[in-house]
PDB file of C-alpha atoms in Angstrom:
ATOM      1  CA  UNK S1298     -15.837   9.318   1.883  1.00 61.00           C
ATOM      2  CA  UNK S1299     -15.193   8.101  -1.566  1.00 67.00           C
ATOM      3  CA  UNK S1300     -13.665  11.643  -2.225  1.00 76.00           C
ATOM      4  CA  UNK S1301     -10.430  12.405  -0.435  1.00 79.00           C
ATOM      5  CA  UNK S1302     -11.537  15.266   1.019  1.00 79.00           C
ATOM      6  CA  UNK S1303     -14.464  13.545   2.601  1.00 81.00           C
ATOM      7  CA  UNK S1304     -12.322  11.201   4.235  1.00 87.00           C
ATOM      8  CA  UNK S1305     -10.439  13.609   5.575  1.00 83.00           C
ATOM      9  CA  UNK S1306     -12.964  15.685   7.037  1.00 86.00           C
ATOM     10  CA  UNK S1307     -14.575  12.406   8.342  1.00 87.00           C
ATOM     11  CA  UNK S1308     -11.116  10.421   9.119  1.00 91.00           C
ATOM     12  CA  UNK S1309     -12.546   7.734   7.756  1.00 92.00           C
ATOM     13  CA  UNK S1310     -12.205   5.672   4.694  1.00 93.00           C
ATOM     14  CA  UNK S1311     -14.623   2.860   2.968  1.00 92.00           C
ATOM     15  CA  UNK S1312     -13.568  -0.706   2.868  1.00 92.00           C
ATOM     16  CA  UNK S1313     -15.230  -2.974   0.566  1.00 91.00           C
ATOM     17  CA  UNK S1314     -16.046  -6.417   0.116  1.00 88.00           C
ATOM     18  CA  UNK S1315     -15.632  -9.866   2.006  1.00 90.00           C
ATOM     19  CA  UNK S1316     -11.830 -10.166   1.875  1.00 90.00           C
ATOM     20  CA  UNK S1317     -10.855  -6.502   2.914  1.00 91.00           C
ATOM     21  CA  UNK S1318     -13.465  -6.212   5.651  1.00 93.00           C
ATOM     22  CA  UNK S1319     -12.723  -9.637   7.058  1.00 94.00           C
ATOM     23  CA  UNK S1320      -8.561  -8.344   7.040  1.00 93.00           C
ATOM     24  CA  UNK S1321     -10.206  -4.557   8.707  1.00 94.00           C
ATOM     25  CA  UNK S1322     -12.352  -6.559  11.446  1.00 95.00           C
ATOM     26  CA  UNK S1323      -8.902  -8.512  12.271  1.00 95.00           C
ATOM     27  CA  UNK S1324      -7.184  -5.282  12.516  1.00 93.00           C
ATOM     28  CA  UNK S1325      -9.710  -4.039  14.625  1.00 95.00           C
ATOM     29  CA  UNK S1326      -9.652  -7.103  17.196  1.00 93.00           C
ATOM     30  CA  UNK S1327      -5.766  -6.484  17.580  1.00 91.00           C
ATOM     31  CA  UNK S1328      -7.080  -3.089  18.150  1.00 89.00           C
ATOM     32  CA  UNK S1329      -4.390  -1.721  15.127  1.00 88.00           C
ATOM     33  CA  UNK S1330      -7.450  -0.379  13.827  1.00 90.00           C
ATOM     34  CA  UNK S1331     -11.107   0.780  14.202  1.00 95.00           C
ATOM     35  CA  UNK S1332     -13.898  -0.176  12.329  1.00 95.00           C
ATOM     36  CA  UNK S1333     -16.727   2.117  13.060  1.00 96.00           C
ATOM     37  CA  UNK S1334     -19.527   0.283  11.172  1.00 95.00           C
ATOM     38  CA  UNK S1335     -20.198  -2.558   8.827  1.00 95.00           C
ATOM     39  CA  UNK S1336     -22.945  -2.081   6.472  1.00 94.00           C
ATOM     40  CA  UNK S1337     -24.306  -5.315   4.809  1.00 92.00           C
ATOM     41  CA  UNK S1338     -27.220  -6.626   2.610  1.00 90.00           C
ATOM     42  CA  UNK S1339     -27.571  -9.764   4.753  1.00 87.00           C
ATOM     43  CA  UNK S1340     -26.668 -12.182   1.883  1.00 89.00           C
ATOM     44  CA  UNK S1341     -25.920 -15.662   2.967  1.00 90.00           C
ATOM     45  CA  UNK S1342     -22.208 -15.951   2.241  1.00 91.00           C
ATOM     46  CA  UNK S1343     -21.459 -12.563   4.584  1.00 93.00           C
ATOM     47  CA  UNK S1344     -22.987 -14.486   7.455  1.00 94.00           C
ATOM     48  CA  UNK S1345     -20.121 -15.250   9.420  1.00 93.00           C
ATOM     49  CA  UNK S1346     -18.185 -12.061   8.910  1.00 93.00           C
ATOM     50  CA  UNK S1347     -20.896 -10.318  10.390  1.00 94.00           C
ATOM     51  CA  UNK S1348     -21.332 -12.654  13.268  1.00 94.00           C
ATOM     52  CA  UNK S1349     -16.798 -11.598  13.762  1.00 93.00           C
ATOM     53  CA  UNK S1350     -18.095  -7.895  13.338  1.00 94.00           C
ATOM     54  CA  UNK S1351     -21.058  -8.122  16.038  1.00 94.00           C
ATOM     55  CA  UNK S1352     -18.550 -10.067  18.691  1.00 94.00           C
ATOM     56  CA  UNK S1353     -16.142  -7.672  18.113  1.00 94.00           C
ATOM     57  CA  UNK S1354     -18.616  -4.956  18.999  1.00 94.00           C
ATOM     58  CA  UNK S1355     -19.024  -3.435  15.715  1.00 96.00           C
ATOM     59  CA  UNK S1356     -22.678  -2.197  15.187  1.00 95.00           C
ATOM     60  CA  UNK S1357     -23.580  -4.269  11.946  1.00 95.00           C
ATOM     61  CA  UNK S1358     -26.399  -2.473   9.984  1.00 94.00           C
ATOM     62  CA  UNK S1359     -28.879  -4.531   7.335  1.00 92.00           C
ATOM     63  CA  UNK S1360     -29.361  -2.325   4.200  1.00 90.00           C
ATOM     64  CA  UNK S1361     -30.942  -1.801   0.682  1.00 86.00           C
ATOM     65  CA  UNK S1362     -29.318  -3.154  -2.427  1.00 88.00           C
ATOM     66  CA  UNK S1363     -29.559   0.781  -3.331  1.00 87.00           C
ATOM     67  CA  UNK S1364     -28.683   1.568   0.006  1.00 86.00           C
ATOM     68  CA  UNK S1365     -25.136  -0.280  -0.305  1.00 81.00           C
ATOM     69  CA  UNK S1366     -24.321   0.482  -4.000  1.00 82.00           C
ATOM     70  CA  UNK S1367     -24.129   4.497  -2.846  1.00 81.00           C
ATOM     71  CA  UNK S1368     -21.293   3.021  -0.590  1.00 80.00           C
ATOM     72  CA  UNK S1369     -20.009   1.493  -3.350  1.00 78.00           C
ATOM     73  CA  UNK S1370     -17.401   2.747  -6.050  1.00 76.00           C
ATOM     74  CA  UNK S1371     -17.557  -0.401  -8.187  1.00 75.00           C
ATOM     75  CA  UNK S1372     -19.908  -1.437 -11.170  1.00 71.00           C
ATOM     76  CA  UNK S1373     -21.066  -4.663  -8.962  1.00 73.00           C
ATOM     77  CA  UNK S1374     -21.648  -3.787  -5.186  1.00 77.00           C
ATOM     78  CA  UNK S1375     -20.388  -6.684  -3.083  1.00 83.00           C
ATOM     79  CA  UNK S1376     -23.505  -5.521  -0.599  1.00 89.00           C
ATOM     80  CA  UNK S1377     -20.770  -5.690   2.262  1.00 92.00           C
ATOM     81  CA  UNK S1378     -19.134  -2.074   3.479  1.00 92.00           C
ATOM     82  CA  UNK S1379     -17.067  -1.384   6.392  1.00 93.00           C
ATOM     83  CA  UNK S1380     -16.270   2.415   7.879  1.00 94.00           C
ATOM     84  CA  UNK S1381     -13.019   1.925   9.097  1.00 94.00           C
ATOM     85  CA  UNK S1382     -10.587   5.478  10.960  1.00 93.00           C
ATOM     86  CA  UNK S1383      -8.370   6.950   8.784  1.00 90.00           C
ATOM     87  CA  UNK S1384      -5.024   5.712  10.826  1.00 85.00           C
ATOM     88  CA  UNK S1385      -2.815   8.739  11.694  1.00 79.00           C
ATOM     89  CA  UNK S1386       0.268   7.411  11.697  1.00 83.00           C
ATOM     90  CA  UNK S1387       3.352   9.163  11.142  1.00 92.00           C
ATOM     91  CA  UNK S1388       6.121   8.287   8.895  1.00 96.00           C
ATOM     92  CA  UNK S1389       8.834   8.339  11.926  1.00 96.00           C
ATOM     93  CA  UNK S1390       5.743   6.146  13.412  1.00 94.00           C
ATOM     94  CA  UNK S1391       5.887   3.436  10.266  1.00 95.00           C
ATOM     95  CA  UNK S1392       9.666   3.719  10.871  1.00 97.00           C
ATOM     96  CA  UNK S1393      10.396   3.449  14.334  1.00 94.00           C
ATOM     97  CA  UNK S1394      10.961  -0.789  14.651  1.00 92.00           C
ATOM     98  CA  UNK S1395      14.000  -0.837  12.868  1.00 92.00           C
ATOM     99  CA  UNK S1396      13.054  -1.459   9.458  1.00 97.00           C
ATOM    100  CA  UNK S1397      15.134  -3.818   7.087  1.00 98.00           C
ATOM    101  CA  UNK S1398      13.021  -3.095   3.759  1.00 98.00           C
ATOM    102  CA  UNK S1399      10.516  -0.311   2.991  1.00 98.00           C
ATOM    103  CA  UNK S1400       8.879   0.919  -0.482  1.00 98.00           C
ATOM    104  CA  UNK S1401       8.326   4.493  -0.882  1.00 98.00           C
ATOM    105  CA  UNK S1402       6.125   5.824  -3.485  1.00 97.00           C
ATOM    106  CA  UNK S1403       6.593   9.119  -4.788  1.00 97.00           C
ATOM    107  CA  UNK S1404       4.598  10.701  -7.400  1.00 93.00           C
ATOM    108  CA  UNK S1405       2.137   7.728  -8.287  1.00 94.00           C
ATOM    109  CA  UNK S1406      -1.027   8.960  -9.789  1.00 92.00           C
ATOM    110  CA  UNK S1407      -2.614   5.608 -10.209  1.00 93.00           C
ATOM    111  CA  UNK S1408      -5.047   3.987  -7.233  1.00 93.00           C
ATOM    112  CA  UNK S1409      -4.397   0.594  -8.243  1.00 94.00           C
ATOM    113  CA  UNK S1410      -0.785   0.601  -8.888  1.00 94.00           C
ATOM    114  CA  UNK S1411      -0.125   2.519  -5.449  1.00 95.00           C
ATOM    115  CA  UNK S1412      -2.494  -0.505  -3.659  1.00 96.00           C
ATOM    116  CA  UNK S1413      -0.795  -3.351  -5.591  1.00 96.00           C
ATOM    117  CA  UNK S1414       2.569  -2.258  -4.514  1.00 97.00           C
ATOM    118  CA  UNK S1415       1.221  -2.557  -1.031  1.00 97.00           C
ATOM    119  CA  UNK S1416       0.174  -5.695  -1.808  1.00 97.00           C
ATOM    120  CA  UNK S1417       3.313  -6.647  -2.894  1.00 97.00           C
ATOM    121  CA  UNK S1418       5.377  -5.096  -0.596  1.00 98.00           C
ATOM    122  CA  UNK S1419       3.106  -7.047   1.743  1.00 97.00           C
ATOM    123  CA  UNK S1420       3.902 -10.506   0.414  1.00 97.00           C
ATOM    124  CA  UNK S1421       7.692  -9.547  -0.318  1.00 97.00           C
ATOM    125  CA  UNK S1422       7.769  -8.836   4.190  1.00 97.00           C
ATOM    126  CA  UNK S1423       8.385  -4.933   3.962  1.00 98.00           C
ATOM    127  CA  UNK S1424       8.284  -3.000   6.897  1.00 97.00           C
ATOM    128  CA  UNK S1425       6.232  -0.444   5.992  1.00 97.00           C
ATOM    129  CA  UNK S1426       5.013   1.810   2.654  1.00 98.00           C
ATOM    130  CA  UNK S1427       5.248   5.311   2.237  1.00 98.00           C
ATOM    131  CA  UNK S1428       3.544   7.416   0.126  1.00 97.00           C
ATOM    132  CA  UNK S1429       5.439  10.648  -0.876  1.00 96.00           C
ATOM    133  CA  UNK S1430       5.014  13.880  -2.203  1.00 94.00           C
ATOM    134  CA  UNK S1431       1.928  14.073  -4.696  1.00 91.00           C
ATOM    135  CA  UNK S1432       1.380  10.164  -5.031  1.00 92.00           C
ATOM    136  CA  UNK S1433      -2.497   9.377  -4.864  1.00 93.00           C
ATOM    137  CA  UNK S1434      -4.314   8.576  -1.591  1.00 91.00           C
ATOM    138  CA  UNK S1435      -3.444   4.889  -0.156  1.00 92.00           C
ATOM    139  CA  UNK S1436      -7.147   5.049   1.299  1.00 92.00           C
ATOM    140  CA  UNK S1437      -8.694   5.933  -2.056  1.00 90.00           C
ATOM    141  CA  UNK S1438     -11.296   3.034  -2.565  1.00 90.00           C
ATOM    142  CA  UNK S1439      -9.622   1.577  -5.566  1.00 91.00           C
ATOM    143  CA  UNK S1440      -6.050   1.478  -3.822  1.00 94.00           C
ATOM    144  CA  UNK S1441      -7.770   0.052  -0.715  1.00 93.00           C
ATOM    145  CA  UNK S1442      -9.424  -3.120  -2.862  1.00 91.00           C
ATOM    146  CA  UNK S1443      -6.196  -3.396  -5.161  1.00 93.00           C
ATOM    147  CA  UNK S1444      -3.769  -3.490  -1.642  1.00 94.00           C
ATOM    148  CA  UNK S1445      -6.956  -6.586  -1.165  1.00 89.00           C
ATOM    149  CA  UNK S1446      -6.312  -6.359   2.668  1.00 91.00           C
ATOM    150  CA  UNK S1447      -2.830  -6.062   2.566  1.00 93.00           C
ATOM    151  CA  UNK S1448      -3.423  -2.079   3.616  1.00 93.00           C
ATOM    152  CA  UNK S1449      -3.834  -3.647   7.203  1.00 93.00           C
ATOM    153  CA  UNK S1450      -1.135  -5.521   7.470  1.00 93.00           C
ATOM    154  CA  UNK S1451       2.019  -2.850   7.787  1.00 94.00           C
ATOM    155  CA  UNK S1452       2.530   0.539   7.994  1.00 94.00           C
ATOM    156  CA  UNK S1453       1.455   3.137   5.641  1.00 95.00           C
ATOM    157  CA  UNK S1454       1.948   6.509   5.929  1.00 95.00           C
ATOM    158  CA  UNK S1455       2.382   9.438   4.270  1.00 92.00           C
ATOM    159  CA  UNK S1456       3.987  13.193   4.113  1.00 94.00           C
ATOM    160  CA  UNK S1457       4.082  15.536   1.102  1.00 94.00           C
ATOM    161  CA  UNK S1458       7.411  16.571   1.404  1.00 96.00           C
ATOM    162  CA  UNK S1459       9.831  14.300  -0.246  1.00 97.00           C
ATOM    163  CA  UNK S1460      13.408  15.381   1.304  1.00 97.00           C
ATOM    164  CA  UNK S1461      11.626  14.712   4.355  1.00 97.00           C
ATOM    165  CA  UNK S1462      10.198  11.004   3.900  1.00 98.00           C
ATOM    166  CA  UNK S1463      13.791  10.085   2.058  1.00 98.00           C
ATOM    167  CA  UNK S1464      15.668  11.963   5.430  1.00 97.00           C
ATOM    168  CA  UNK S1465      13.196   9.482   7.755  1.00 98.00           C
ATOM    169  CA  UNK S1466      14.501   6.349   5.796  1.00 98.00           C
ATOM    170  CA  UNK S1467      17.722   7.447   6.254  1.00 97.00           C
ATOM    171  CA  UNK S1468      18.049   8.727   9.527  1.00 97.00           C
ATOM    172  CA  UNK S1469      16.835   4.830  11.017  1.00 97.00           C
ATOM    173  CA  UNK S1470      19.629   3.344   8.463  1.00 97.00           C
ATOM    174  CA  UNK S1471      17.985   3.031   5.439  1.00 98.00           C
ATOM    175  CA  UNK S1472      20.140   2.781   2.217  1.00 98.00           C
ATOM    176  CA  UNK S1473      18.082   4.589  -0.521  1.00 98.00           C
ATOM    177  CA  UNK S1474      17.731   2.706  -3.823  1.00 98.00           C
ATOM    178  CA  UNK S1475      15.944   4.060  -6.665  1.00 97.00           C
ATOM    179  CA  UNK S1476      14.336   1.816  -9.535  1.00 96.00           C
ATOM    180  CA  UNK S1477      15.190   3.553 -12.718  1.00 93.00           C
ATOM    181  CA  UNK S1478      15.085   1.803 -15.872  1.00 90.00           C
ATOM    182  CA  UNK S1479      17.563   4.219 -17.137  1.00 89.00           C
ATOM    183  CA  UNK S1480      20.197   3.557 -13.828  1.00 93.00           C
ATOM    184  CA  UNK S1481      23.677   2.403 -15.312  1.00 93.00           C
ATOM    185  CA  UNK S1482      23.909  -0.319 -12.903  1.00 94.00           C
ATOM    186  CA  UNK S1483      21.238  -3.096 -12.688  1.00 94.00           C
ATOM    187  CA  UNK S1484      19.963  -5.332 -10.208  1.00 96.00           C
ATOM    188  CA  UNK S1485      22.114  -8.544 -10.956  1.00 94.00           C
ATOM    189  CA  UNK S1486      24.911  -6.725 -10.771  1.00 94.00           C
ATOM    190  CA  UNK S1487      23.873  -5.604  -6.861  1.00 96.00           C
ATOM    191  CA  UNK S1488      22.840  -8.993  -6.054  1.00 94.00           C
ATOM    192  CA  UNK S1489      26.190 -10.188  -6.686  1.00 95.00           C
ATOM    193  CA  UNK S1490      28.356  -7.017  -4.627  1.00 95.00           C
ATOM    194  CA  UNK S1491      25.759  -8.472  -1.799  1.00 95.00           C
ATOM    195  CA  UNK S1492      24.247  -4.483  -1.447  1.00 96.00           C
ATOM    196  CA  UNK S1493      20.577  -5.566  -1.665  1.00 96.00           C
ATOM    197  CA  UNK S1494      20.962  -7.731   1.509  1.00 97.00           C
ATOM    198  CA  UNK S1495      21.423  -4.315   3.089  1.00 97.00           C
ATOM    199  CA  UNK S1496      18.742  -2.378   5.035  1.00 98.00           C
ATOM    200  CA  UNK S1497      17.031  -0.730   1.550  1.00 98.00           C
ATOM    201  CA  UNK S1498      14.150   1.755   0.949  1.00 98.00           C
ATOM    202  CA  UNK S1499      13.735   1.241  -2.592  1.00 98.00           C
ATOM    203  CA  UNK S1500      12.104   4.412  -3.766  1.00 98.00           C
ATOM    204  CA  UNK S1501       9.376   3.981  -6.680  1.00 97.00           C
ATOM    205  CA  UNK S1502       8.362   6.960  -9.422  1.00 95.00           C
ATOM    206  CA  UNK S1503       5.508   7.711 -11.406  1.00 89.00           C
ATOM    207  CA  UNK S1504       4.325   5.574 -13.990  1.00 81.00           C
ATOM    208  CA  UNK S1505       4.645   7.699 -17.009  1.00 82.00           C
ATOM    209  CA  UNK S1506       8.110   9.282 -15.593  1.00 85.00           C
ATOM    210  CA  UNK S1507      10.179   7.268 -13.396  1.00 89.00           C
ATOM    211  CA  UNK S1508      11.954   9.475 -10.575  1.00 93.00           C
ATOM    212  CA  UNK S1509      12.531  13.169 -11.006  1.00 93.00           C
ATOM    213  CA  UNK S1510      16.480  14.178 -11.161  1.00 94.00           C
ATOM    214  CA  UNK S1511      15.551  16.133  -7.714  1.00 95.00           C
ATOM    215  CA  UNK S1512      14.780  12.977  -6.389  1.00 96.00           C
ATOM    216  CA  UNK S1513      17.170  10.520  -7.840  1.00 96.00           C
ATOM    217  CA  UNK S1514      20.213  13.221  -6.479  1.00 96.00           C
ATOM    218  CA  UNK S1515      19.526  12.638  -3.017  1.00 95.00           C
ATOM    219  CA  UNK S1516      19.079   8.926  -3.248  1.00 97.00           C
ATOM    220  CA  UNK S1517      22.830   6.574  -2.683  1.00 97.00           C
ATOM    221  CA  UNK S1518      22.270   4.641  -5.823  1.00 96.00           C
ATOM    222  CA  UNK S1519      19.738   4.182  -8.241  1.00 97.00           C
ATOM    223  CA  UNK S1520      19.380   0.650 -10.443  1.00 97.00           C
ATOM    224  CA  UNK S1521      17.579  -0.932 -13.227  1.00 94.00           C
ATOM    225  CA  UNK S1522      15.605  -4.644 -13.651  1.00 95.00           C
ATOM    226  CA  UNK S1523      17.721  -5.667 -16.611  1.00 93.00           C
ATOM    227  CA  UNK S1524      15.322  -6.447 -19.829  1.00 92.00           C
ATOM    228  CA  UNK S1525      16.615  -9.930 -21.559  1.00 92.00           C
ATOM    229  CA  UNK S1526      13.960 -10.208 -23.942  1.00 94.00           C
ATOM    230  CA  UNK S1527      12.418  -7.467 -26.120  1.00 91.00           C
ATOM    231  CA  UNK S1528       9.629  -5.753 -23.892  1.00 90.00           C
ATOM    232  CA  UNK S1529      10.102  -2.160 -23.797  1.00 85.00           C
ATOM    233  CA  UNK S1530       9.654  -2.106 -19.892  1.00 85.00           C
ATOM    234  CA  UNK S1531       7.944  -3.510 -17.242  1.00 89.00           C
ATOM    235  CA  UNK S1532       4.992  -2.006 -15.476  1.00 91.00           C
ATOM    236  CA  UNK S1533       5.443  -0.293 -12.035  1.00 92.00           C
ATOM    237  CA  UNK S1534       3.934  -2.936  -9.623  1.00 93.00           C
ATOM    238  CA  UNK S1535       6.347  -5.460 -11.898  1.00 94.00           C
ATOM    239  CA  UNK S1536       9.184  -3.794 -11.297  1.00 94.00           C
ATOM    240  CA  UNK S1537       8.383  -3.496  -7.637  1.00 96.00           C
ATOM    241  CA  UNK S1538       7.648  -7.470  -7.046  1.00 97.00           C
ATOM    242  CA  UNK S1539      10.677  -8.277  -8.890  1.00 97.00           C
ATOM    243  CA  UNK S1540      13.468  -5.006  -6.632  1.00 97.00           C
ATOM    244  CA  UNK S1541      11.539  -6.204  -3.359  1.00 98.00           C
ATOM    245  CA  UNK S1542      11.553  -9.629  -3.906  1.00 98.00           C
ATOM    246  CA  UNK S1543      15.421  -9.492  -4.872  1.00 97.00           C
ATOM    247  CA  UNK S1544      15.948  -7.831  -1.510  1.00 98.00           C
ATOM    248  CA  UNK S1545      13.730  -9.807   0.778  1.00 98.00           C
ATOM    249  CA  UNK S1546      16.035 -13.104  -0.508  1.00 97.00           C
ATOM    250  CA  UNK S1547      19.167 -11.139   0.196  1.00 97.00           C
ATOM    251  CA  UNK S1548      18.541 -10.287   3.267  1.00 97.00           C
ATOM    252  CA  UNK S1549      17.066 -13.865   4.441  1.00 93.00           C
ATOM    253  CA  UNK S1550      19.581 -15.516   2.342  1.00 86.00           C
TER     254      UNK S1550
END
């Protein structure tokens, strides 16, 4: 299951560590999730999580140091994994309660900037994340710990075909804004017209490339985080704080 094709063929994905599994054994009591298993070393401090997990009918099993760090994908083990099902949901699913502000990823190759941008998206009140087209895995282990439980606390879905996740957003009234550090207009000047307090999908490209042309020509506006001092750019999970955060206080302004 550390292996995307293992957690497909299992529909199941690893969760690691005290924070995450206590956020996945929440889940699972407002049954928006199942945890199958919780695998634990029986150190001290894991105690009452695994007293939550055993109420809540999870089977809690006691094993080897060794034991856990196969589980594991980091360099120090935790000794605490849960086995959690892969949810199913769809992205018309992760759309369908009238969403006000939603982040959609599309072609993100890195694990930890595709689970801090749930994070943040998270914090900022989105509605939901999508992943698009060939963006990496939100289950993958390192995007799991990076979302650090946030994974559990919206939607996240995803479908392959782009058009199709960008038609979703649209079709339930979603304006599509693109974050392009090369857009002509920035995001200042759309605070002031009052457009981010608008019902936005702001739509997030790859790291090394920003948004394809394909992409940014079926989007209603693209915009860029203006630069005042001399940094080059600002990191994708940066730039998705500061275009979420800007629209969560328009629209609750």
């Amino acid at each position: 299951m550390t292996k995307r094709q293992g957690r497909e063929k299992a529909g199941a994905f690893l969760v690691e560590g005290a924070q995450a599994v206590g956020e996945a054994l929440a889940a699972h009591r407002t049954g928006s999730l199942r945890v199958r298993d919780v695998f634990s070393t029986g150190q001290q401090q894991h105690r009452p999580l695994l007293e939550h997990a055993a109420d809540a009918a999870v089977p809690v099993h006691t094993v080897t140091e060794r034991a856990a760090a196969g589980l594991s994908e980091t360099i120090t083990p935790q000794g605490l994994v849960a086995v959690c099902d892969l949810p199913g949901a769809s992205v018309h699913a992760a759309l369908a309660a009238q969403p006000r502000l939603v982040a959609v990823l599309v072609g993100i190759a890195d694990p930890g900037n595709a689970g801090t941008v749930v994070r943040v998206a998270d914090a900022a009140g989105a509605d939901a994340v999508l992943f698009a087209g060939d963006t990496v895995d939100a289950f993958n282990g390192k995007a799991v710990r990076a979302s650090t439980g946030s994974l559990f606390h919206l939607p996240v879905a995803r479908d392959r075909d782009v058009p199709a996740v960008l038609g979703a957003c649209r079709a339930v009234g979603l304006r599509l804004v693109g974050a392009d550090g090369n857009a002509a207009a920035d995001l200042d000047e759309a605070d002031r017209s009052g457009a981010l307090s608008l019902p936005t999908a702001w739509v997030f490209g790859s790291e090394a490339h920003g948004l394809a042309d394909p992409v940014l020509a079926e989007l209603d506006t693209a915009l860029r985080v203006p630069i005042h001092g001399r940094a080059e750019s600002l990191n994708l999970a940066t730039a998705a704080a500061v275009c979420l955060y800007a629209s969560a206080r328009a629209q609750r302004a």
